[in-house]
mmCIF file of N, CA and C in Angstrom:
data_model
loop_
_atom_site.group_PDB
_atom_site.id
_atom_site.type_symbol
_atom_site.label_atom_id
_atom_site.label_comp_id
_atom_site.label_asym_id
_atom_site.label_seq_id
_atom_site.Cartn_x
_atom_site.Cartn_y
_atom_site.Cartn_z
ATOM 1 N N PHE V 1 -20.038 -8.295 -2.696
ATOM 2 C CA PHE V 1 -20.327 -8.020 -1.300
ATOM 3 C C PHE V 1 -21.573 -8.763 -0.828
ATOM 4 N N PHE V 2 -22.618 -8.702 -1.679
ATOM 5 C CA PHE V 2 -23.871 -9.366 -1.330
ATOM 6 C C PHE V 2 -23.668 -10.879 -1.200
ATOM 7 N N SER V 3 -22.911 -11.466 -2.092
ATOM 8 C CA SER V 3 -22.641 -12.911 -2.043
ATOM 9 C C SER V 3 -21.880 -13.279 -0.784
ATOM 10 N N LEU V 4 -20.924 -12.465 -0.414
ATOM 11 C CA LEU V 4 -20.161 -12.714 0.810
ATOM 12 C C LEU V 4 -21.060 -12.621 2.029
ATOM 13 N N LEU V 5 -21.946 -11.646 2.041
ATOM 14 C CA LEU V 5 -22.884 -11.492 3.149
ATOM 15 C C LEU V 5 -23.816 -12.701 3.261
ATOM 16 N N VAL V 6 -24.346 -13.155 2.159
ATOM 17 C CA VAL V 6 -25.219 -14.337 2.156
ATOM 18 C C VAL V 6 -24.451 -15.568 2.626
ATOM 19 N N PHE V 7 -23.220 -15.713 2.160
ATOM 20 C CA PHE V 7 -22.386 -16.838 2.566
ATOM 21 C C PHE V 7 -22.128 -16.814 4.078
ATOM 22 N N LEU V 8 -21.798 -15.658 4.626
ATOM 23 C CA LEU V 8 -21.558 -15.539 6.069
ATOM 24 C C LEU V 8 -22.828 -15.810 6.877
ATOM 25 N N MET V 9 -23.959 -15.356 6.366
ATOM 26 C CA MET V 9 -25.226 -15.634 7.050
ATOM 27 C C MET V 9 -25.538 -17.128 7.021
ATOM 28 N N ALA V 10 -25.247 -17.796 5.927
ATOM 29 C CA ALA V 10 -25.476 -19.239 5.831
ATOM 30 C C ALA V 10 -24.583 -19.984 6.818
ATOM 31 N N ILE V 11 -23.336 -19.580 6.926
ATOM 32 C CA ILE V 11 -22.430 -20.215 7.888
ATOM 33 C C ILE V 11 -22.908 -19.981 9.313
ATOM 34 N N ALA V 12 -23.310 -18.747 9.624
ATOM 35 C CA ALA V 12 -23.806 -18.437 10.968
ATOM 36 C C ALA V 12 -25.069 -19.233 11.280
ATOM 37 N N SER V 13 -25.963 -19.351 10.317
ATOM 38 C CA SER V 13 -27.193 -20.118 10.513
ATOM 39 C C SER V 13 -26.888 -21.594 10.752
ATOM 40 N N TYR V 14 -25.974 -22.132 9.973
ATOM 41 C CA TYR V 14 -25.583 -23.532 10.147
ATOM 42 C C TYR V 14 -24.967 -23.754 11.535
ATOM 43 N N TRP V 15 -24.088 -22.861 11.941
ATOM 44 C CA TRP V 15 -23.457 -22.968 13.262
ATOM 45 C C TRP V 15 -24.505 -22.888 14.364
ATOM 46 N N TRP V 16 -25.442 -21.931 14.264
ATOM 47 C CA TRP V 16 -26.457 -21.725 15.290
ATOM 48 C C TRP V 16 -27.372 -22.944 15.422
ATOM 49 N N ARG V 17 -27.768 -23.516 14.297
ATOM 50 C CA ARG V 17 -28.669 -24.674 14.334
ATOM 51 C C ARG V 17 -27.984 -25.918 14.881
ATOM 52 N N ASN V 18 -26.691 -26.042 14.655
ATOM 53 C CA ASN V 18 -25.964 -27.220 15.117
ATOM 54 C C ASN V 18 -25.259 -27.015 16.451
ATOM 55 N N LEU V 19 -25.394 -25.849 17.044
ATOM 56 C CA LEU V 19 -24.720 -25.538 18.292
ATOM 57 C C LEU V 19 -25.128 -26.489 19.408
ATOM 58 N N TYR V 20 -26.382 -26.769 19.519
ATOM 59 C CA TYR V 20 -26.893 -27.676 20.558
ATOM 60 C C TYR V 20 -27.653 -28.830 19.929
ATOM 61 N N ALA V 21 -27.142 -29.352 18.851
ATOM 62 C CA ALA V 21 -27.821 -30.409 18.098
ATOM 63 C C ALA V 21 -28.003 -31.679 18.910
ATOM 64 N N GLU V 22 -27.113 -31.948 19.857
ATOM 65 C CA GLU V 22 -27.219 -33.173 20.653
ATOM 66 C C GLU V 22 -28.266 -33.063 21.763
ATOM 67 N N ASN V 23 -28.792 -31.872 21.983
ATOM 68 C CA ASN V 23 -29.810 -31.661 23.011
ATOM 69 C C ASN V 23 -31.201 -31.712 22.415
ATOM 70 N N SER V 24 -32.179 -31.874 23.294
ATOM 71 C CA SER V 24 -33.572 -31.807 22.849
ATOM 72 C C SER V 24 -33.901 -30.368 22.468
ATOM 73 N N PHE V 25 -35.049 -30.188 21.855
ATOM 74 C CA PHE V 25 -35.477 -28.844 21.467
ATOM 75 C C PHE V 25 -35.573 -27.933 22.685
ATOM 76 N N ILE V 26 -36.118 -28.439 23.772
ATOM 77 C CA ILE V 26 -36.304 -27.645 24.988
ATOM 78 C C ILE V 26 -34.960 -27.189 25.541
ATOM 79 N N SER V 27 -34.034 -28.123 25.714
ATOM 80 C CA SER V 27 -32.717 -27.767 26.235
ATOM 81 C C SER V 27 -31.982 -26.828 25.293
ATOM 82 N N ALA V 28 -32.046 -27.101 24.012
ATOM 83 C CA ALA V 28 -31.363 -26.255 23.041
ATOM 84 C C ALA V 28 -31.914 -24.832 23.091
ATOM 85 N N MET V 29 -33.218 -24.680 23.185
ATOM 86 C CA MET V 29 -33.818 -23.349 23.250
ATOM 87 C C MET V 29 -33.376 -22.625 24.533
ATOM 88 N N PHE V 30 -33.350 -23.347 25.644
ATOM 89 C CA PHE V 30 -32.928 -22.731 26.907
ATOM 90 C C PHE V 30 -31.467 -22.300 26.842
ATOM 91 N N TRP V 31 -30.589 -23.167 26.316
ATOM 92 C CA TRP V 31 -29.163 -22.830 26.242
ATOM 93 C C TRP V 31 -28.911 -21.704 25.249
ATOM 94 N N ARG V 32 -29.655 -21.663 24.164
ATOM 95 C CA ARG V 32 -29.502 -20.563 23.205
ATOM 96 C C ARG V 32 -29.916 -19.236 23.851
ATOM 97 N N LEU V 33 -31.010 -19.298 24.597
ATOM 98 C CA LEU V 33 -31.468 -18.111 25.317
ATOM 99 C C LEU V 33 -30.382 -17.627 26.278
ATOM 100 N N CYS V 34 -29.777 -18.540 27.012
ATOM 101 C CA CYS V 34 -28.708 -18.177 27.951
ATOM 102 C C CYS V 34 -27.521 -17.559 27.212
ATOM 103 N N ARG V 35 -27.171 -18.117 26.084
ATOM 104 C CA ARG V 35 -26.022 -17.612 25.316
ATOM 105 C C ARG V 35 -26.280 -16.194 24.814
ATOM 106 N N ILE V 36 -27.443 -15.966 24.241
ATOM 107 C CA ILE V 36 -27.735 -14.637 23.718
ATOM 108 C C ILE V 36 -27.886 -13.638 24.860
ATOM 109 N N ALA V 37 -28.505 -14.053 25.949
ATOM 110 C CA ALA V 37 -28.622 -13.155 27.101
ATOM 111 C C ALA V 37 -27.237 -12.800 27.650
ATOM 112 N N ALA V 38 -26.329 -13.745 27.651
ATOM 113 C CA ALA V 38 -24.961 -13.468 28.099
ATOM 114 C C ALA V 38 -24.299 -12.459 27.165
ATOM 115 N N TRP V 39 -24.502 -12.594 25.857
ATOM 116 C CA TRP V 39 -23.959 -11.623 24.904
ATOM 117 C C TRP V 39 -24.517 -10.228 25.178
ATOM 118 N N ALA V 40 -25.773 -10.189 25.657
ATOM 119 C CA ALA V 40 -26.430 -8.908 25.918
ATOM 120 C C ALA V 40 -26.118 -8.366 27.306
ATOM 121 N N GLY V 41 -25.262 -9.057 28.041
ATOM 122 C CA GLY V 41 -24.891 -8.590 29.366
ATOM 123 C C GLY V 41 -25.751 -9.139 30.486
ATOM 124 N N LEU V 42 -26.552 -10.146 30.214
ATOM 125 C CA LEU V 42 -27.418 -10.752 31.226
ATOM 126 C C LEU V 42 -27.063 -12.225 31.416
ATOM 127 N N ALA V 43 -25.808 -12.495 31.617
ATOM 128 C CA ALA V 43 -25.348 -13.876 31.784
ATOM 129 C C ALA V 43 -25.837 -14.440 33.113
ATOM 130 N N PRO V 44 -26.122 -15.738 33.138
ATOM 131 C CA PRO V 44 -26.506 -16.347 34.416
ATOM 132 C C PRO V 44 -25.284 -16.423 35.333
ATOM 133 N N ARG V 45 -25.530 -16.210 36.612
ATOM 134 C CA ARG V 45 -24.461 -16.363 37.596
ATOM 135 C C ARG V 45 -24.342 -17.836 37.936
ATOM 136 N N SER V 46 -23.165 -18.247 38.338
ATOM 137 C CA SER V 46 -22.946 -19.659 38.654
ATOM 138 C C SER V 46 -23.792 -20.114 39.838
ATOM 139 N N SER V 47 -24.218 -19.190 40.679
ATOM 140 C CA SER V 47 -25.014 -19.557 41.854
ATOM 141 C C SER V 47 -26.515 -19.576 41.576
ATOM 142 N N GLN V 48 -26.936 -19.135 40.383
ATOM 143 C CA GLN V 48 -28.363 -19.062 40.080
ATOM 144 C C GLN V 48 -28.913 -20.392 39.594
ATOM 145 N N THR V 49 -30.109 -20.680 40.059
ATOM 146 C CA THR V 49 -30.843 -21.817 39.518
ATOM 147 C C THR V 49 -31.514 -21.356 38.223
ATOM 148 N N PRO V 50 -32.000 -22.287 37.406
ATOM 149 C CA PRO V 50 -32.732 -21.852 36.196
ATOM 150 C C PRO V 50 -33.926 -20.958 36.540
ATOM 151 N N TYR V 51 -34.606 -21.241 37.655
ATOM 152 C CA TYR V 51 -35.744 -20.412 38.037
ATOM 153 C C TYR V 51 -35.307 -19.001 38.430
ATOM 154 N N GLU V 52 -34.210 -18.882 39.154
ATOM 155 C CA GLU V 52 -33.713 -17.561 39.530
ATOM 156 C C GLU V 52 -33.274 -16.772 38.299
ATOM 157 N N TYR V 53 -32.639 -17.465 37.396
ATOM 158 C CA TYR V 53 -32.202 -16.808 36.168
ATOM 159 C C TYR V 53 -33.400 -16.350 35.342
ATOM 160 N N SER V 54 -34.407 -17.190 35.209
ATOM 161 C CA SER V 54 -35.615 -16.813 34.472
ATOM 162 C C SER V 54 -36.322 -15.650 35.146
ATOM 163 N N ASN V 55 -36.291 -15.623 36.469
ATOM 164 C CA ASN V 55 -36.887 -14.501 37.192
ATOM 165 C C ASN V 55 -36.161 -13.201 36.851
ATOM 166 N N MET V 56 -34.820 -13.252 36.796
ATOM 167 C CA MET V 56 -34.046 -12.079 36.435
ATOM 168 C C MET V 56 -34.397 -11.615 35.012
ATOM 169 N N LEU V 57 -34.469 -12.563 34.066
ATOM 170 C CA LEU V 57 -34.834 -12.200 32.694
ATOM 171 C C LEU V 57 -36.274 -11.697 32.609
ATOM 172 N N SER V 58 -37.162 -12.288 33.383
ATOM 173 C CA SER V 58 -38.565 -11.851 33.384
ATOM 174 C C SER V 58 -38.696 -10.425 33.910
ATOM 175 N N ASN V 59 -37.852 -10.059 34.873
ATOM 176 C CA ASN V 59 -37.864 -8.682 35.370
ATOM 177 C C ASN V 59 -37.374 -7.709 34.302
ATOM 178 N N GLN V 60 -36.443 -8.141 33.463
ATOM 179 C CA GLN V 60 -35.930 -7.302 32.386
ATOM 180 C C GLN V 60 -36.909 -7.204 31.216
ATOM 181 N N PHE V 61 -37.636 -8.297 30.963
ATOM 182 C CA PHE V 61 -38.570 -8.378 29.834
ATOM 183 C C PHE V 61 -39.915 -8.923 30.328
ATOM 184 N N PRO V 62 -40.682 -8.125 31.065
ATOM 185 C CA PRO V 62 -41.928 -8.629 31.668
ATOM 186 C C PRO V 62 -42.959 -9.136 30.659
ATOM 187 N N GLN V 63 -42.976 -8.582 29.460
ATOM 188 C CA GLN V 63 -43.949 -9.023 28.455
ATOM 189 C C GLN V 63 -43.654 -10.435 27.967
ATOM 190 N N GLN V 64 -42.430 -10.921 28.149
ATOM 191 C CA GLN V 64 -42.046 -12.270 27.714
ATOM 192 C C GLN V 64 -42.017 -13.266 28.870
ATOM 193 N N ALA V 65 -42.467 -12.856 30.047
ATOM 194 C CA ALA V 65 -42.372 -13.712 31.232
ATOM 195 C C ALA V 65 -43.121 -15.047 31.104
ATOM 196 N N PRO V 66 -44.369 -15.078 30.643
ATOM 197 C CA PRO V 66 -45.064 -16.381 30.587
ATOM 198 C C PRO V 66 -44.361 -17.443 29.733
ATOM 199 N N PRO V 67 -43.972 -17.151 28.486
ATOM 200 C CA PRO V 67 -43.290 -18.207 27.726
ATOM 201 C C PRO V 67 -41.918 -18.550 28.305
ATOM 202 N N LEU V 68 -41.263 -17.563 28.899
ATOM 203 C CA LEU V 68 -39.959 -17.817 29.513
ATOM 204 C C LEU V 68 -40.096 -18.764 30.699
ATOM 205 N N TRP V 69 -41.117 -18.547 31.520
ATOM 206 C CA TRP V 69 -41.335 -19.441 32.662
ATOM 207 C C TRP V 69 -41.728 -20.843 32.214
ATOM 208 N N ARG V 70 -42.532 -20.935 31.179
ATOM 209 C CA ARG V 70 -42.925 -22.261 30.675
ATOM 210 C C ARG V 70 -41.709 -23.016 30.155
ATOM 211 N N LEU V 71 -40.842 -22.327 29.415
ATOM 212 C CA LEU V 71 -39.619 -22.958 28.923
ATOM 213 C C LEU V 71 -38.756 -23.421 30.096
ATOM 214 N N THR V 72 -38.650 -22.604 31.118
ATOM 215 C CA THR V 72 -37.844 -22.963 32.291
ATOM 216 C C THR V 72 -38.422 -24.183 32.996
ATOM 217 N N GLU V 73 -39.733 -24.217 33.156
ATOM 218 C CA GLU V 73 -40.368 -25.387 33.789
ATOM 219 C C GLU V 73 -40.093 -26.656 32.993
ATOM 220 N N LEU V 74 -40.229 -26.580 31.687
ATOM 221 C CA LEU V 74 -39.973 -27.750 30.847
ATOM 222 C C LEU V 74 -38.500 -28.153 30.907
ATOM 223 N N PHE V 75 -37.608 -27.174 30.903
ATOM 224 C CA PHE V 75 -36.178 -27.456 30.981
ATOM 225 C C PHE V 75 -35.831 -28.146 32.300
ATOM 226 N N VAL V 76 -36.330 -27.623 33.403
ATOM 227 C CA VAL V 76 -36.045 -28.219 34.723
ATOM 228 C C VAL V 76 -36.637 -29.621 34.806
ATOM 229 N N HIS V 77 -37.843 -29.798 34.306
ATOM 230 C CA HIS V 77 -38.470 -31.122 34.326
ATOM 231 C C HIS V 77 -37.665 -32.117 33.493
ATOM 232 N N GLU V 78 -37.239 -31.685 32.329
ATOM 233 C CA GLU V 78 -36.461 -32.561 31.458
ATOM 234 C C GLU V 78 -35.111 -32.900 32.081
ATOM 235 N N ARG V 79 -34.501 -31.912 32.685
ATOM 236 C CA ARG V 79 -33.138 -32.066 33.201
ATOM 237 C C ARG V 79 -33.081 -32.807 34.525
ATOM 238 N N TRP V 80 -33.985 -32.466 35.458
ATOM 239 C CA TRP V 80 -33.898 -33.018 36.804
ATOM 240 C C TRP V 80 -35.167 -33.736 37.247
ATOM 241 N N GLY V 81 -36.099 -33.952 36.332
ATOM 242 C CA GLY V 81 -37.340 -34.623 36.659
ATOM 243 C C GLY V 81 -37.163 -36.128 36.743
ATOM 244 N N PRO V 82 -38.268 -36.847 36.734
ATOM 245 C CA PRO V 82 -38.212 -38.307 36.773
ATOM 246 C C PRO V 82 -37.362 -38.852 35.626
ATOM 247 N N PRO V 83 -36.944 -40.096 35.747
ATOM 248 C CA PRO V 83 -36.128 -40.680 34.677
ATOM 249 C C PRO V 83 -36.759 -40.431 33.311
ATOM 250 N N ARG V 84 -35.901 -40.394 32.348
ATOM 251 C CA ARG V 84 -36.286 -40.058 30.974
ATOM 252 C C ARG V 84 -37.650 -40.596 30.581
ATOM 253 N N GLN V 85 -38.479 -39.662 30.181
ATOM 254 C CA GLN V 85 -39.785 -39.999 29.637
ATOM 255 C C GLN V 85 -39.828 -39.463 28.217
ATOM 256 N N LYS V 86 -40.811 -39.873 27.500
ATOM 257 C CA LYS V 86 -40.980 -39.337 26.155
ATOM 258 C C LYS V 86 -41.412 -37.880 26.257
ATOM 259 N N PHE V 87 -40.652 -37.003 25.637
ATOM 260 C CA PHE V 87 -40.964 -35.588 25.671
ATOM 261 C C PHE V 87 -41.511 -35.100 24.339
ATOM 262 N N SER V 88 -41.910 -35.994 23.486
ATOM 263 C CA SER V 88 -42.371 -35.557 22.165
ATOM 264 C C SER V 88 -43.587 -34.645 22.275
ATOM 265 N N ILE V 89 -44.495 -34.945 23.196
ATOM 266 C CA ILE V 89 -45.677 -34.094 23.359
ATOM 267 C C ILE V 89 -45.247 -32.728 23.870
ATOM 268 N N LEU V 90 -44.339 -32.714 24.856
ATOM 269 C CA LEU V 90 -43.860 -31.446 25.396
ATOM 270 C C LEU V 90 -43.104 -30.650 24.341
ATOM 271 N N GLU V 91 -42.311 -31.326 23.561
ATOM 272 C CA GLU V 91 -41.566 -30.626 22.524
ATOM 273 C C GLU V 91 -42.504 -30.056 21.471
ATOM 274 N N ASP V 92 -43.552 -30.799 21.108
ATOM 275 C CA ASP V 92 -44.525 -30.279 20.155
ATOM 276 C C ASP V 92 -45.215 -29.040 20.722
ATOM 277 N N GLU V 93 -45.583 -29.113 22.016
ATOM 278 C CA GLU V 93 -46.211 -27.966 22.670
ATOM 279 C C GLU V 93 -45.269 -26.769 22.649
ATOM 280 N N THR V 94 -44.020 -27.004 22.969
ATOM 281 C CA THR V 94 -43.041 -25.929 23.006
ATOM 282 C C THR V 94 -42.853 -25.318 21.633
ATOM 283 N N LYS V 95 -42.714 -26.150 20.641
ATOM 284 C CA LYS V 95 -42.513 -25.642 19.286
ATOM 285 C C LYS V 95 -43.706 -24.810 18.833
ATOM 286 N N GLN V 96 -44.904 -25.245 19.182
ATOM 287 C CA GLN V 96 -46.100 -24.560 18.707
ATOM 288 C C GLN V 96 -46.392 -23.287 19.492
ATOM 289 N N HIS V 97 -46.235 -23.330 20.821
ATOM 290 C CA HIS V 97 -46.708 -22.230 21.655
ATOM 291 C C HIS V 97 -45.602 -21.319 22.198
ATOM 292 N N LEU V 98 -44.396 -21.801 22.259
ATOM 293 C CA LEU V 98 -43.347 -21.006 22.882
ATOM 294 C C LEU V 98 -42.294 -20.489 21.914
ATOM 295 N N ALA V 99 -42.102 -21.167 20.818
ATOM 296 C CA ALA V 99 -41.006 -20.806 19.918
ATOM 297 C C ALA V 99 -41.147 -19.375 19.401
ATOM 298 N N SER V 100 -42.314 -18.982 18.977
ATOM 299 C CA SER V 100 -42.493 -17.641 18.416
ATOM 300 C C SER V 100 -42.269 -16.540 19.460
ATOM 301 N N PRO V 101 -42.903 -16.601 20.640
ATOM 302 C CA PRO V 101 -42.639 -15.551 21.632
ATOM 303 C C PRO V 101 -41.186 -15.533 22.102
ATOM 304 N N LEU V 102 -40.563 -16.703 22.200
ATOM 305 C CA LEU V 102 -39.174 -16.733 22.651
ATOM 306 C C LEU V 102 -38.232 -16.209 21.572
ATOM 307 N N ARG V 103 -38.575 -16.386 20.326
ATOM 308 C CA ARG V 103 -37.767 -15.788 19.259
ATOM 309 C C ARG V 103 -37.780 -14.266 19.386
ATOM 310 N N GLY V 104 -38.936 -13.731 19.773
ATOM 311 C CA GLY V 104 -39.031 -12.289 20.006
ATOM 312 C C GLY V 104 -38.104 -11.847 21.125
ATOM 313 N N LEU V 105 -38.032 -12.644 22.176
ATOM 314 C CA LEU V 105 -37.129 -12.331 23.282
ATOM 315 C C LEU V 105 -35.680 -12.415 22.831
ATOM 316 N N LEU V 106 -35.345 -13.434 22.061
ATOM 317 C CA LEU V 106 -33.978 -13.561 21.559
ATOM 318 C C LEU V 106 -33.619 -12.355 20.699
ATOM 319 N N LEU V 107 -34.545 -11.896 19.881
ATOM 320 C CA LEU V 107 -34.300 -10.729 19.042
ATOM 321 C C LEU V 107 -34.084 -9.484 19.898
ATOM 322 N N ARG V 108 -34.880 -9.325 20.939
ATOM 323 C CA ARG V 108 -34.715 -8.164 21.826
ATOM 324 C C ARG V 108 -33.364 -8.201 22.530
ATOM 325 N N LEU V 109 -32.940 -9.395 22.916
ATOM 326 C CA LEU V 109 -31.630 -9.520 23.554
ATOM 327 C C LEU V 109 -30.508 -9.158 22.570
ATOM 328 N N LEU V 110 -30.644 -9.601 21.327
ATOM 329 C CA LEU V 110 -29.648 -9.246 20.315
ATOM 330 C C LEU V 110 -29.623 -7.740 20.063
ATOM 331 N N LEU V 111 -30.797 -7.122 19.994
ATOM 332 C CA LEU V 111 -30.856 -5.682 19.793
ATOM 333 C C LEU V 111 -30.248 -4.932 20.972
ATOM 334 N N ARG V 112 -30.444 -5.474 22.155
ATOM 335 C CA ARG V 112 -29.835 -4.873 23.353
ATOM 336 C C ARG V 112 -28.322 -4.902 23.238
ATOM 337 N N ARG V 113 -27.788 -6.015 22.722
ATOM 338 C CA ARG V 113 -26.345 -6.143 22.539
ATOM 339 C C ARG V 113 -25.835 -5.141 21.503
ATOM 340 N N VAL V 114 -26.582 -4.977 20.429
ATOM 341 C CA VAL V 114 -26.163 -4.066 19.365
ATOM 342 C C VAL V 114 -26.161 -2.623 19.877
ATOM 343 N N LYS V 115 -27.102 -2.290 20.733
ATOM 344 C CA LYS V 115 -27.195 -0.917 21.248
ATOM 345 C C LYS V 115 -26.053 -0.575 22.196
ATOM 346 N N LYS V 116 -25.441 -1.583 22.815
ATOM 347 C CA LYS V 116 -24.356 -1.316 23.769
ATOM 348 C C LYS V 116 -23.110 -0.843 23.125
#
């Protein structure tokens, strides 16, 4: 049983890491957040902008609002900002300062789903 559980966790981890492999770290983190929030019943509406969606999530999880807004700003800049620029500095900043708090938000969203 334990071996099967470890095997399934390894497959899930591999799938999760490669889900948005073609995207940058910023985009992948934003899309993963959207996916887990949708599983938890907080899916983005087709009419919402990323800022409106982040506002909705920030209202649900006010303690996570600052890193969520920073991720949204970086995502919008990357997606609709000036022509492609080097985002390595932004990605390093995101990995260092936003990844940990956003992981907490992802965990809370998963727990919300489990409670339903």
